[in-house]
Steps between C-alpha positions, in 0.01 A plus 500: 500500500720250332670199685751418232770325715867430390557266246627117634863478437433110508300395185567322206631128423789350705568152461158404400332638780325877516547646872349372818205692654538712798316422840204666416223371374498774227704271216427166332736314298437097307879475608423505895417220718341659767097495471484872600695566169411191264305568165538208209723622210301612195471169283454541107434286220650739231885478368696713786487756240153529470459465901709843506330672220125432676647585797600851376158579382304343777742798724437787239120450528578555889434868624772684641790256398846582341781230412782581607761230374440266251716186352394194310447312882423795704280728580495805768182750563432745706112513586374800656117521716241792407445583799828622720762397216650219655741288355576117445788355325330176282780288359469199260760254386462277255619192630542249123625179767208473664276653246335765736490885520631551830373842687532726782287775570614727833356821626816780574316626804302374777418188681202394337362480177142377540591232278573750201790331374372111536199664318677652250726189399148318456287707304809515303483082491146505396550714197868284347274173529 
């Protein structure tokens, strides 16, 4: 059985800012302010080029991942689990002002993740440093 989901209608960049999180606890996002939510941006010491290009490989070593759009700022992949084929939507945005990748991870189904997606984001973290 696959839990696939539809697709968010709400992603990408819009002023700056990637889309909120839901309610549920199954999203987390360096843009929100809520502590539920929170996870620091990805920091880098690279050019912003550089930032993006690690970043790329750091998600093709990831099982199970497939980019799905792709600019010199942005990044969109779909990550799927082994087990029942769920889906999150993982978004980063390279944000040049502030000098930060910032991210949002968000699972399509369900109310919780078990902490996938804040996991996720920082084994992601531990491999760009």
């Amino acid at each position: 059985m696959v839990f696939v989901g539809k697709p968010p209608n709400n992603l990408g960049v819009k002023n700056g800012k990637l889309a909120l999180c839901p309610n549920s606890p199954n999203c987390v996002s360096s843009q929100s302010a809520d502590a539920t939510h929170k996870i620091a941006p990805l920091s880098f010491t690279s050019t912003p080029e550089q930032a993006i290009t690690n970043l790329k490989k750091i998600i093709h070593s990831l099982p199970r991942t497939k980019i799905i759009t792709e600019s010199k700022d942005y990044l969109y992949i779909k990550f799927k689990s082994a087990l029942l084929g769920f889906v999150d939507d993982v978004e980063f945005y390279l944000d040049r002002n502030a000098k930060v990748i910032q991210v949002r991870s968000a699972s399509r189904l369900g109310e919780s993740d078990l902490g996938v997606n804040r996991q996720r984001i920082e084994t992601i973290r531990a491999k760009l440093k």
